[in-house]
Amino acid sequence: KGDIRDQVFLESIFKEVYSLNNYFHAVIHLAGLKSVRESILKPKRYWDVNLNGSINLVNVMKKFNCYSIVFSSSATVYGIADKELLDENSIIKPCNVYGETKARIEKLLLNLCLENNNWRVCNLRYFNPAGAHYSGLIGEATCNNPNNLFPYLNLVAIGKKKFLRIYGNDWNTRDGTAIRDYLHVDDLAYGHLLIMQHILSDKFKIKNINIGTGKGTTVLELINTYQKVNNCEIPFEFVSRREGDVESLIADNQLLKKTLNWIPSKSLESMCLDSLNWQKNS
Ligand code: UD1
């Protein structure tokens, strides 16, 4: 546990492994800040942690001859969707600082590959990860005022928050609320393993890959499912749209399905169940 901007700290991890006569084959890079709202309020902090942190990481990797990386990127790099399903060739035009930092890091990794033939990179573009491990033992650390929908739903369900604020009922969607492609974290984790195997067996040099189910769910649909499977009430009220939000983000996931045989195995119902189960255990 440490700060990705701290070079001495990062080097100490690599050194420790070397001292055991071993080495790192690859890195899964998930270290970053991820609140859209906070990124608009504190842009310098986002550029520093996300971009400078990543530059620091790749410098240390290079120093220790580790050239394979799976980077946790985001569907937010696409910005406003120009078609229903976003494939990897969709226009990159993020509409908030958080998304801009992700797009820049992707570019940085591309530049590294062009400069040095050793690098193997996957920019894995997450849609909306949700849920928790079914055991209830592993999940997202909760805070008092989460920005994201799932942790907030959990707090309403256990009575720590009185109601959910839905950001906008005037989107151009089937019920006026925004659409997202929610993906169970177990399917997300499995996707990383498959990609890692591909990278390490040298199947590709650099790829941008979407990871999502390909199914869109509105906020109201999600609330309905959550209430039904967890047998609880989620009071809500509509408020205005949140700055930096977009109407719809749904993955075209054919690349991941076809090249790696990845198939999302868990339903929206499982995400809702596992999410609350984790909250009750944590
Ligand atoms: C955002 C980013 C995503 C990033 C994720 C991580 C965008 C478009 N997406 O996801 O790339 O990986 O944050 O933090 O920048 N909502 C409510 N009330 C709430 C919370 C959310 O109505 O209290 C709505 C949002 O308006 C949105 C949906 O629920 O339509 C999902 O929101 P959230 O869980 O925050 O994820 P994104 O904003 O989609």
Short mmCIF file of N, CA, C and O in Angstrom, two decimals, residues 36-152:
data_model
loop_
_atom_site.label_atom_id
_atom_site.label_comp_id
_atom_site.label_asym_id
_atom_site.label_seq_id
_atom_site.Cartn_x
_atom_site.Cartn_y
_atom_site.Cartn_z
N VAL A 36 -15.52 11.59 -11.12
CA VAL A 36 -15.68 12.60 -12.18
C VAL A 36 -15.82 13.98 -11.56
O VAL A 36 -15.16 14.95 -11.96
N ARG A 37 -16.65 14.07 -10.54
CA ARG A 37 -16.93 15.38 -9.91
C ARG A 37 -15.66 15.97 -9.29
O ARG A 37 -15.32 17.12 -9.51
N GLU A 38 -14.94 15.12 -8.54
CA GLU A 38 -13.73 15.61 -7.89
C GLU A 38 -12.70 16.05 -8.93
O GLU A 38 -11.97 17.01 -8.74
N SER A 39 -12.69 15.35 -10.07
CA SER A 39 -11.71 15.70 -11.10
C SER A 39 -11.98 17.08 -11.69
O SER A 39 -11.07 17.77 -12.13
N ILE A 40 -13.24 17.48 -11.68
CA ILE A 40 -13.59 18.81 -12.20
C ILE A 40 -13.21 19.87 -11.16
O ILE A 40 -12.71 20.94 -11.49
N LEU A 41 -13.38 19.51 -9.88
CA LEU A 41 -13.07 20.46 -8.80
C LEU A 41 -11.57 20.57 -8.54
O LEU A 41 -11.07 21.63 -8.19
N LYS A 42 -10.85 19.42 -8.69
CA LYS A 42 -9.41 19.42 -8.37
C LYS A 42 -8.61 18.84 -9.52
O LYS A 42 -7.99 17.77 -9.40
N PRO A 43 -8.61 19.53 -10.67
CA PRO A 43 -7.97 18.94 -11.86
C PRO A 43 -6.49 18.65 -11.68
O PRO A 43 -6.01 17.61 -12.14
N LYS A 44 -5.77 19.54 -10.96
CA LYS A 44 -4.32 19.35 -10.83
C LYS A 44 -4.01 18.04 -10.10
O LYS A 44 -3.08 17.31 -10.46
N ARG A 45 -4.81 17.76 -9.09
CA ARG A 45 -4.62 16.52 -8.32
C ARG A 45 -4.81 15.30 -9.23
O ARG A 45 -4.07 14.33 -9.16
N TYR A 46 -5.79 15.39 -10.14
CA TYR A 46 -6.05 14.25 -11.03
C TYR A 46 -4.92 14.05 -12.03
O TYR A 46 -4.50 12.93 -12.31
N TRP A 47 -4.42 15.17 -12.58
CA TRP A 47 -3.29 15.04 -13.51
C TRP A 47 -2.07 14.49 -12.78
O TRP A 47 -1.34 13.65 -13.31
N ASP A 48 -1.86 14.96 -11.56
CA ASP A 48 -0.68 14.55 -10.82
C ASP A 48 -0.74 13.05 -10.48
O ASP A 48 0.16 12.29 -10.83
N VAL A 49 -1.84 12.64 -9.82
CA VAL A 49 -1.91 11.23 -9.38
C VAL A 49 -2.02 10.30 -10.59
O VAL A 49 -1.27 9.33 -10.72
N ASN A 50 -2.96 10.59 -11.48
CA ASN A 50 -3.21 9.64 -12.56
C ASN A 50 -2.10 9.65 -13.61
O ASN A 50 -1.55 8.59 -13.93
N LEU A 51 -1.77 10.82 -14.14
CA LEU A 51 -0.78 10.84 -15.22
C LEU A 51 0.65 10.74 -14.69
O LEU A 51 1.41 9.85 -15.10
N ASN A 52 1.02 11.62 -13.76
CA ASN A 52 2.40 11.55 -13.24
C ASN A 52 2.65 10.21 -12.55
O ASN A 52 3.74 9.65 -12.66
N GLY A 53 1.63 9.71 -11.85
CA GLY A 53 1.77 8.40 -11.20
C GLY A 53 2.06 7.32 -12.24
O GLY A 53 2.91 6.45 -12.04
N SER A 54 1.36 7.37 -13.37
CA SER A 54 1.57 6.35 -14.40
C SER A 54 2.95 6.47 -15.04
O SER A 54 3.60 5.46 -15.34
N ILE A 55 3.39 7.72 -15.25
CA ILE A 55 4.74 7.92 -15.81
C ILE A 55 5.78 7.32 -14.86
O ILE A 55 6.71 6.62 -15.26
N ASN A 56 5.57 7.59 -13.58
CA ASN A 56 6.48 7.04 -12.57
C ASN A 56 6.51 5.52 -12.63
O ASN A 56 7.56 4.88 -12.63
N LEU A 57 5.31 4.93 -12.72
CA LEU A 57 5.20 3.47 -12.74
C LEU A 57 5.94 2.88 -13.96
O LEU A 57 6.73 1.94 -13.81
N VAL A 58 5.70 3.44 -15.15
CA VAL A 58 6.34 2.83 -16.33
C VAL A 58 7.86 3.02 -16.30
O VAL A 58 8.61 2.16 -16.78
N ASN A 59 8.31 4.13 -15.70
CA ASN A 59 9.76 4.32 -15.57
C ASN A 59 10.37 3.25 -14.68
O ASN A 59 11.41 2.67 -15.00
N VAL A 60 9.68 2.96 -13.57
CA VAL A 60 10.21 1.94 -12.65
C VAL A 60 10.13 0.56 -13.32
O VAL A 60 11.06 -0.25 -13.23
N MET A 61 9.02 0.29 -14.02
CA MET A 61 8.90 -1.01 -14.72
C MET A 61 10.07 -1.20 -15.66
O MET A 61 10.70 -2.26 -15.70
N LYS A 62 10.35 -0.15 -16.44
CA LYS A 62 11.44 -0.24 -17.43
C LYS A 62 12.78 -0.52 -16.73
O LYS A 62 13.56 -1.37 -17.19
N LYS A 63 13.00 0.18 -15.66
CA LYS A 63 14.25 0.00 -14.91
C LYS A 63 14.43 -1.46 -14.47
O LYS A 63 15.55 -1.96 -14.40
N PHE A 64 13.32 -2.14 -14.20
CA PHE A 64 13.40 -3.53 -13.75
C PHE A 64 13.02 -4.53 -14.85
O PHE A 64 12.65 -5.66 -14.57
N ASN A 65 13.10 -4.04 -16.09
CA ASN A 65 12.85 -4.92 -17.24
C ASN A 65 11.48 -5.57 -17.26
O ASN A 65 11.35 -6.72 -17.70
N CYS A 66 10.51 -4.89 -16.77
CA CYS A 66 9.14 -5.40 -16.81
C CYS A 66 8.39 -4.55 -17.82
O CYS A 66 8.23 -3.34 -17.63
N TYR A 67 7.93 -5.17 -18.90
CA TYR A 67 7.40 -4.39 -20.02
C TYR A 67 5.94 -4.73 -20.37
O TYR A 67 5.47 -4.35 -21.44
N SER A 68 5.27 -5.50 -19.50
CA SER A 68 3.89 -5.87 -19.83
C SER A 68 2.93 -5.23 -18.85
O SER A 68 3.12 -5.33 -17.63
N ILE A 69 1.89 -4.62 -19.38
CA ILE A 69 0.98 -3.89 -18.50
C ILE A 69 -0.47 -3.96 -19.00
O ILE A 69 -0.73 -3.84 -20.20
N VAL A 70 -1.38 -4.21 -18.06
CA VAL A 70 -2.81 -4.07 -18.34
C VAL A 70 -3.25 -2.82 -17.58
O VAL A 70 -3.14 -2.77 -16.35
N PHE A 71 -3.69 -1.83 -18.33
CA PHE A 71 -4.05 -0.56 -17.72
C PHE A 71 -5.57 -0.46 -17.57
O PHE A 71 -6.32 -0.65 -18.53
N SER A 72 -6.00 -0.10 -16.38
CA SER A 72 -7.43 0.06 -16.10
C SER A 72 -7.88 1.42 -16.63
O SER A 72 -7.79 2.44 -15.98
N SER A 73 -8.35 1.37 -17.90
CA SER A 73 -8.86 2.59 -18.51
C SER A 73 -10.38 2.61 -18.34
O SER A 73 -10.92 1.84 -17.54
N SER A 74 -11.04 3.46 -19.07
CA SER A 74 -12.48 3.64 -18.79
C SER A 74 -13.24 4.00 -20.05
O SER A 74 -12.71 4.67 -20.95
N ALA A 75 -14.52 3.61 -20.06
CA ALA A 75 -15.39 4.00 -21.17
C ALA A 75 -15.56 5.51 -21.23
O ALA A 75 -15.99 6.06 -22.25
N THR A 76 -15.18 6.17 -20.15
CA THR A 76 -15.31 7.62 -20.13
C THR A 76 -14.41 8.30 -21.17
O THR A 76 -14.63 9.45 -21.53
N VAL A 77 -13.43 7.57 -21.71
CA VAL A 77 -12.58 8.17 -22.76
C VAL A 77 -13.39 8.49 -24.01
O VAL A 77 -13.02 9.35 -24.80
N TYR A 78 -14.55 7.83 -24.19
CA TYR A 78 -15.35 8.08 -25.40
C TYR A 78 -16.18 9.36 -25.31
O TYR A 78 -16.60 9.89 -26.33
N GLY A 79 -16.49 9.79 -24.08
CA GLY A 79 -17.32 10.99 -23.94
C GLY A 79 -18.74 10.73 -24.41
O GLY A 79 -19.33 9.70 -24.07
N ILE A 80 -19.28 11.64 -25.21
CA ILE A 80 -20.68 11.49 -25.64
C ILE A 80 -20.77 10.48 -26.77
O ILE A 80 -20.10 10.63 -27.81
N ALA A 81 -21.62 9.45 -26.54
CA ALA A 81 -21.69 8.35 -27.52
C ALA A 81 -22.32 8.84 -28.82
O ALA A 81 -23.35 9.50 -28.81
N ASP A 82 -21.69 8.50 -29.96
CA ASP A 82 -22.26 8.89 -31.25
C ASP A 82 -23.02 7.72 -31.88
O ASP A 82 -23.56 7.82 -32.96
N LYS A 83 -23.04 6.58 -31.18
CA LYS A 83 -23.84 5.43 -31.62
C LYS A 83 -24.22 4.63 -30.39
O LYS A 83 -23.64 4.84 -29.31
N GLU A 84 -25.17 3.71 -30.54
CA GLU A 84 -25.69 3.04 -29.35
C GLU A 84 -24.61 2.19 -28.65
O GLU A 84 -24.41 2.28 -27.45
N LEU A 85 -23.92 1.37 -29.46
CA LEU A 85 -22.86 0.55 -28.89
C LEU A 85 -21.51 1.15 -29.26
O LEU A 85 -21.25 1.42 -30.44
N LEU A 86 -20.67 1.34 -28.26
CA LEU A 86 -19.37 1.96 -28.53
C LEU A 86 -18.32 0.88 -28.77
O LEU A 86 -18.09 0.04 -27.88
N ASP A 87 -17.73 0.88 -29.96
CA ASP A 87 -16.63 -0.07 -30.18
C ASP A 87 -15.31 0.67 -29.94
O ASP A 87 -15.29 1.88 -29.71
N GLU A 88 -14.22 -0.08 -30.03
CA GLU A 88 -12.92 0.49 -29.65
C GLU A 88 -12.46 1.57 -30.62
O GLU A 88 -11.55 2.34 -30.30
N ASN A 89 -13.08 1.63 -31.81
CA ASN A 89 -12.67 2.67 -32.77
C ASN A 89 -13.52 3.93 -32.67
O ASN A 89 -13.36 4.85 -33.47
N SER A 90 -14.43 3.96 -31.70
CA SER A 90 -15.25 5.17 -31.53
C SER A 90 -14.34 6.35 -31.17
O SER A 90 -13.23 6.16 -30.64
N ILE A 91 -14.86 7.55 -31.44
CA ILE A 91 -14.04 8.75 -31.23
C ILE A 91 -13.70 8.93 -29.75
O ILE A 91 -14.55 8.76 -28.88
N ILE A 92 -12.44 9.26 -29.50
CA ILE A 92 -11.99 9.51 -28.13
C ILE A 92 -12.18 11.00 -27.85
O ILE A 92 -11.49 11.84 -28.43
N LYS A 93 -13.15 11.31 -27.00
CA LYS A 93 -13.42 12.72 -26.71
C LYS A 93 -14.02 12.84 -25.31
O LYS A 93 -15.21 13.10 -25.15
N PRO A 94 -13.18 12.63 -24.28
CA PRO A 94 -13.71 12.64 -22.92
C PRO A 94 -14.30 14.00 -22.55
O PRO A 94 -13.81 15.03 -23.04
N CYS A 95 -15.34 13.98 -21.69
CA CYS A 95 -15.93 15.29 -21.35
C CYS A 95 -15.76 15.63 -19.88
O CYS A 95 -16.54 16.38 -19.33
N ASN A 96 -14.75 15.05 -19.25
CA ASN A 96 -14.39 15.52 -17.91
C ASN A 96 -12.90 15.23 -17.69
O ASN A 96 -12.28 14.49 -18.47
N VAL A 97 -12.33 15.87 -16.66
CA VAL A 97 -10.88 15.78 -16.44
C VAL A 97 -10.44 14.34 -16.17
O VAL A 97 -9.42 13.87 -16.68
N TYR A 98 -11.25 13.63 -15.38
CA TYR A 98 -10.93 12.22 -15.10
C TYR A 98 -10.75 11.45 -16.40
O TYR A 98 -9.77 10.72 -16.59
N GLY A 99 -11.71 11.61 -17.32
CA GLY A 99 -11.64 10.92 -18.60
C GLY A 99 -10.43 11.36 -19.42
O GLY A 99 -9.80 10.55 -20.11
N GLU A 100 -10.11 12.65 -19.33
CA GLU A 100 -8.93 13.14 -20.07
C GLU A 100 -7.66 12.50 -19.56
O GLU A 100 -6.77 12.16 -20.35
N THR A 101 -7.57 12.31 -18.24
CA THR A 101 -6.34 11.68 -17.71
C THR A 101 -6.23 10.24 -18.23
O THR A 101 -5.15 9.80 -18.61
N LYS A 102 -7.37 9.53 -18.28
CA LYS A 102 -7.35 8.13 -18.77
C LYS A 102 -6.90 8.10 -20.24
O LYS A 102 -6.08 7.25 -20.63
N ALA A 103 -7.45 9.01 -21.05
CA ALA A 103 -7.10 9.03 -22.47
C ALA A 103 -5.61 9.34 -22.67
O ALA A 103 -4.94 8.77 -23.53
N ARG A 104 -5.09 10.24 -21.83
CA ARG A 104 -3.66 10.60 -21.93
C ARG A 104 -2.76 9.42 -21.57
O ARG A 104 -1.71 9.21 -22.17
N ILE A 105 -3.16 8.70 -20.55
CA ILE A 105 -2.33 7.55 -20.12
C ILE A 105 -2.33 6.50 -21.24
O ILE A 105 -1.29 5.91 -21.54
N GLU A 106 -3.49 6.30 -21.86
CA GLU A 106 -3.54 5.36 -23.00
C GLU A 106 -2.54 5.80 -24.07
O GLU A 106 -1.82 4.99 -24.65
N LYS A 107 -2.50 7.11 -24.34
CA LYS A 107 -1.61 7.66 -25.36
C LYS A 107 -0.15 7.46 -24.96
O LYS A 107 0.69 7.09 -25.78
N LEU A 108 0.12 7.68 -23.68
CA LEU A 108 1.48 7.49 -23.17
C LEU A 108 1.93 6.05 -23.43
O LEU A 108 3.04 5.80 -23.91
N LEU A 109 1.04 5.09 -23.15
CA LEU A 109 1.41 3.67 -23.30
C LEU A 109 1.60 3.34 -24.78
O LEU A 109 2.49 2.55 -25.15
N LEU A 110 0.79 3.96 -25.63
CA LEU A 110 0.97 3.76 -27.07
C LEU A 110 2.35 4.28 -27.51
O LEU A 110 3.09 3.61 -28.23
N ASN A 111 2.70 5.47 -27.02
CA ASN A 111 4.00 6.05 -27.37
C ASN A 111 5.15 5.16 -26.92
O ASN A 111 6.14 5.00 -27.63
N LEU A 112 4.99 4.56 -25.75
CA LEU A 112 6.05 3.66 -25.26
C LEU A 112 6.25 2.50 -26.21
O LEU A 112 7.38 2.11 -26.53
N CYS A 113 5.12 1.94 -26.69
CA CYS A 113 5.20 0.79 -27.62
C CYS A 113 5.87 1.18 -28.92
O CYS A 113 6.60 0.39 -29.52
N LEU A 114 5.60 2.41 -29.37
CA LEU A 114 6.21 2.85 -30.63
C LEU A 114 7.71 3.06 -30.47
O LEU A 114 8.50 2.85 -31.38
N GLU A 115 8.08 3.46 -29.25
CA GLU A 115 9.49 3.79 -28.99
C GLU A 115 10.33 2.55 -28.70
O GLU A 115 11.50 2.47 -29.06
N ASN A 116 9.70 1.55 -28.08
CA ASN A 116 10.47 0.39 -27.62
C ASN A 116 9.65 -0.88 -27.87
O ASN A 116 8.54 -1.02 -27.36
N ASN A 117 10.22 -1.77 -28.60
CA ASN A 117 9.53 -2.98 -29.05
C ASN A 117 9.19 -3.98 -27.94
O ASN A 117 8.43 -4.90 -28.15
N ASN A 118 9.78 -3.77 -26.78
CA ASN A 118 9.56 -4.74 -25.70
C ASN A 118 8.19 -4.62 -25.04
O ASN A 118 7.70 -5.56 -24.45
N TRP A 119 7.60 -3.42 -25.13
CA TRP A 119 6.35 -3.19 -24.38
C TRP A 119 5.20 -4.01 -24.93
O TRP A 119 5.05 -4.17 -26.14
N ARG A 120 4.38 -4.53 -24.01
CA ARG A 120 3.11 -5.19 -24.35
C ARG A 120 2.04 -4.52 -23.50
O ARG A 120 2.15 -4.50 -22.26
N VAL A 121 1.03 -3.97 -24.16
CA VAL A 121 0.07 -3.12 -23.45
C VAL A 121 -1.36 -3.49 -23.78
O VAL A 121 -1.70 -3.75 -24.93
N CYS A 122 -2.21 -3.50 -22.76
CA CYS A 122 -3.66 -3.52 -23.02
C CYS A 122 -4.30 -2.37 -22.25
O CYS A 122 -4.17 -2.28 -21.02
N ASN A 123 -4.94 -1.47 -23.00
CA ASN A 123 -5.76 -0.44 -22.37
C ASN A 123 -7.16 -1.03 -22.24
O ASN A 123 -7.89 -1.12 -23.23
N LEU A 124 -7.50 -1.45 -21.05
CA LEU A 124 -8.77 -2.13 -20.84
C LEU A 124 -9.82 -1.09 -20.41
O LEU A 124 -9.72 -0.50 -19.33
N ARG A 125 -10.78 -0.85 -21.30
CA ARG A 125 -11.76 0.22 -21.06
C ARG A 125 -12.97 -0.33 -20.32
O ARG A 125 -13.86 -0.92 -20.92
N TYR A 126 -13.00 -0.07 -19.01
CA TYR A 126 -14.10 -0.56 -18.17
C TYR A 126 -15.35 0.24 -18.46
O TYR A 126 -15.30 1.47 -18.53
N PHE A 127 -16.48 -0.44 -18.54
CA PHE A 127 -17.75 0.27 -18.52
C PHE A 127 -18.11 0.46 -17.03
O PHE A 127 -17.30 1.05 -16.33
N ASN A 128 -19.23 -0.02 -16.52
CA ASN A 128 -19.49 0.31 -15.11
C ASN A 128 -19.37 -0.90 -14.18
O ASN A 128 -20.35 -1.64 -13.99
N PRO A 129 -18.19 -1.13 -13.61
CA PRO A 129 -18.02 -2.26 -12.70
C PRO A 129 -18.95 -2.12 -11.50
O PRO A 129 -19.15 -1.02 -10.97
N ALA A 130 -19.54 -3.24 -11.08
CA ALA A 130 -20.50 -3.19 -9.96
C ALA A 130 -20.48 -4.52 -9.23
O ALA A 130 -19.92 -5.50 -9.72
N GLY A 131 -21.10 -4.53 -8.06
CA GLY A 131 -21.17 -5.77 -7.29
C GLY A 131 -19.95 -5.96 -6.43
O GLY A 131 -19.17 -5.03 -6.20
N ALA A 132 -19.77 -7.17 -5.95
CA ALA A 132 -18.67 -7.52 -5.07
C ALA A 132 -18.51 -9.04 -5.17
O ALA A 132 -19.35 -9.71 -5.76
N HIS A 133 -17.44 -9.55 -4.58
CA HIS A 133 -17.26 -11.00 -4.58
C HIS A 133 -18.43 -11.64 -3.84
O HIS A 133 -18.88 -11.12 -2.81
N TYR A 134 -18.92 -12.78 -4.36
CA TYR A 134 -20.16 -13.34 -3.80
C TYR A 134 -20.01 -13.76 -2.34
O TYR A 134 -20.97 -13.86 -1.58
N SER A 135 -18.76 -14.00 -1.91
CA SER A 135 -18.53 -14.39 -0.52
C SER A 135 -18.88 -13.26 0.45
O SER A 135 -19.04 -13.48 1.64
N GLY A 136 -18.93 -12.05 -0.08
CA GLY A 136 -19.17 -10.89 0.80
C GLY A 136 -17.89 -10.44 1.49
O GLY A 136 -17.91 -9.55 2.34
N LEU A 137 -16.74 -11.04 1.10
CA LEU A 137 -15.49 -10.72 1.79
C LEU A 137 -14.64 -9.69 1.04
O LEU A 137 -13.76 -9.06 1.62
N ILE A 138 -14.89 -9.55 -0.27
CA ILE A 138 -14.09 -8.59 -1.05
C ILE A 138 -15.04 -7.64 -1.76
O ILE A 138 -15.98 -8.07 -2.43
N GLY A 139 -14.79 -6.35 -1.62
CA GLY A 139 -15.64 -5.37 -2.28
C GLY A 139 -14.99 -4.00 -2.25
O GLY A 139 -13.84 -3.86 -1.81
N GLU A 140 -15.73 -3.01 -2.71
CA GLU A 140 -15.18 -1.65 -2.75
C GLU A 140 -15.28 -1.03 -1.35
O GLU A 140 -16.36 -1.04 -0.75
N ALA A 141 -14.14 -0.48 -0.86
CA ALA A 141 -14.16 0.16 0.45
C ALA A 141 -15.20 1.28 0.43
O ALA A 141 -15.22 2.10 -0.48
N THR A 142 -16.07 1.27 1.41
CA THR A 142 -17.16 2.25 1.39
C THR A 142 -16.74 3.54 2.08
O THR A 142 -15.97 3.53 3.03
N CYS A 143 -17.25 4.65 1.58
CA CYS A 143 -17.03 5.92 2.26
C CYS A 143 -18.41 6.51 2.59
O CYS A 143 -19.43 5.99 2.14
N ASN A 144 -18.42 7.61 3.34
CA ASN A 144 -19.71 8.15 3.79
C ASN A 144 -20.51 8.81 2.68
O ASN A 144 -21.73 8.83 2.72
N ASN A 145 -19.79 9.37 1.73
CA ASN A 145 -20.49 10.06 0.64
C ASN A 145 -20.03 9.58 -0.72
O ASN A 145 -19.35 10.30 -1.45
N PRO A 146 -20.39 8.36 -1.09
CA PRO A 146 -19.89 7.84 -2.37
C PRO A 146 -20.48 8.61 -3.56
O PRO A 146 -21.60 9.12 -3.48
N ASN A 147 -19.70 8.67 -4.62
CA ASN A 147 -20.16 9.34 -5.84
C ASN A 147 -20.92 8.38 -6.73
O ASN A 147 -21.80 8.78 -7.48
N ASN A 148 -20.54 7.12 -6.65
CA ASN A 148 -21.07 6.14 -7.61
C ASN A 148 -22.41 5.58 -7.15
O ASN A 148 -22.74 5.59 -5.97
N LEU A 149 -23.15 5.06 -8.11
CA LEU A 149 -24.52 4.64 -7.85
C LEU A 149 -24.62 3.44 -6.91
O LEU A 149 -25.40 3.46 -5.94
N PHE A 150 -23.87 2.39 -7.19
CA PHE A 150 -24.02 1.17 -6.37
C PHE A 150 -23.72 1.39 -4.88
O PHE A 150 -24.55 1.03 -4.04
N PRO A 151 -22.57 1.99 -4.54
CA PRO A 151 -22.33 2.21 -3.10
C PRO A 151 -23.40 3.09 -2.47
O PRO A 151 -23.75 2.90 -1.31
N TYR A 152 -23.94 4.02 -3.25
CA TYR A 152 -24.97 4.90 -2.69
C TYR A 152 -26.27 4.11 -2.45
O TYR A 152 -26.92 4.26 -1.40
#
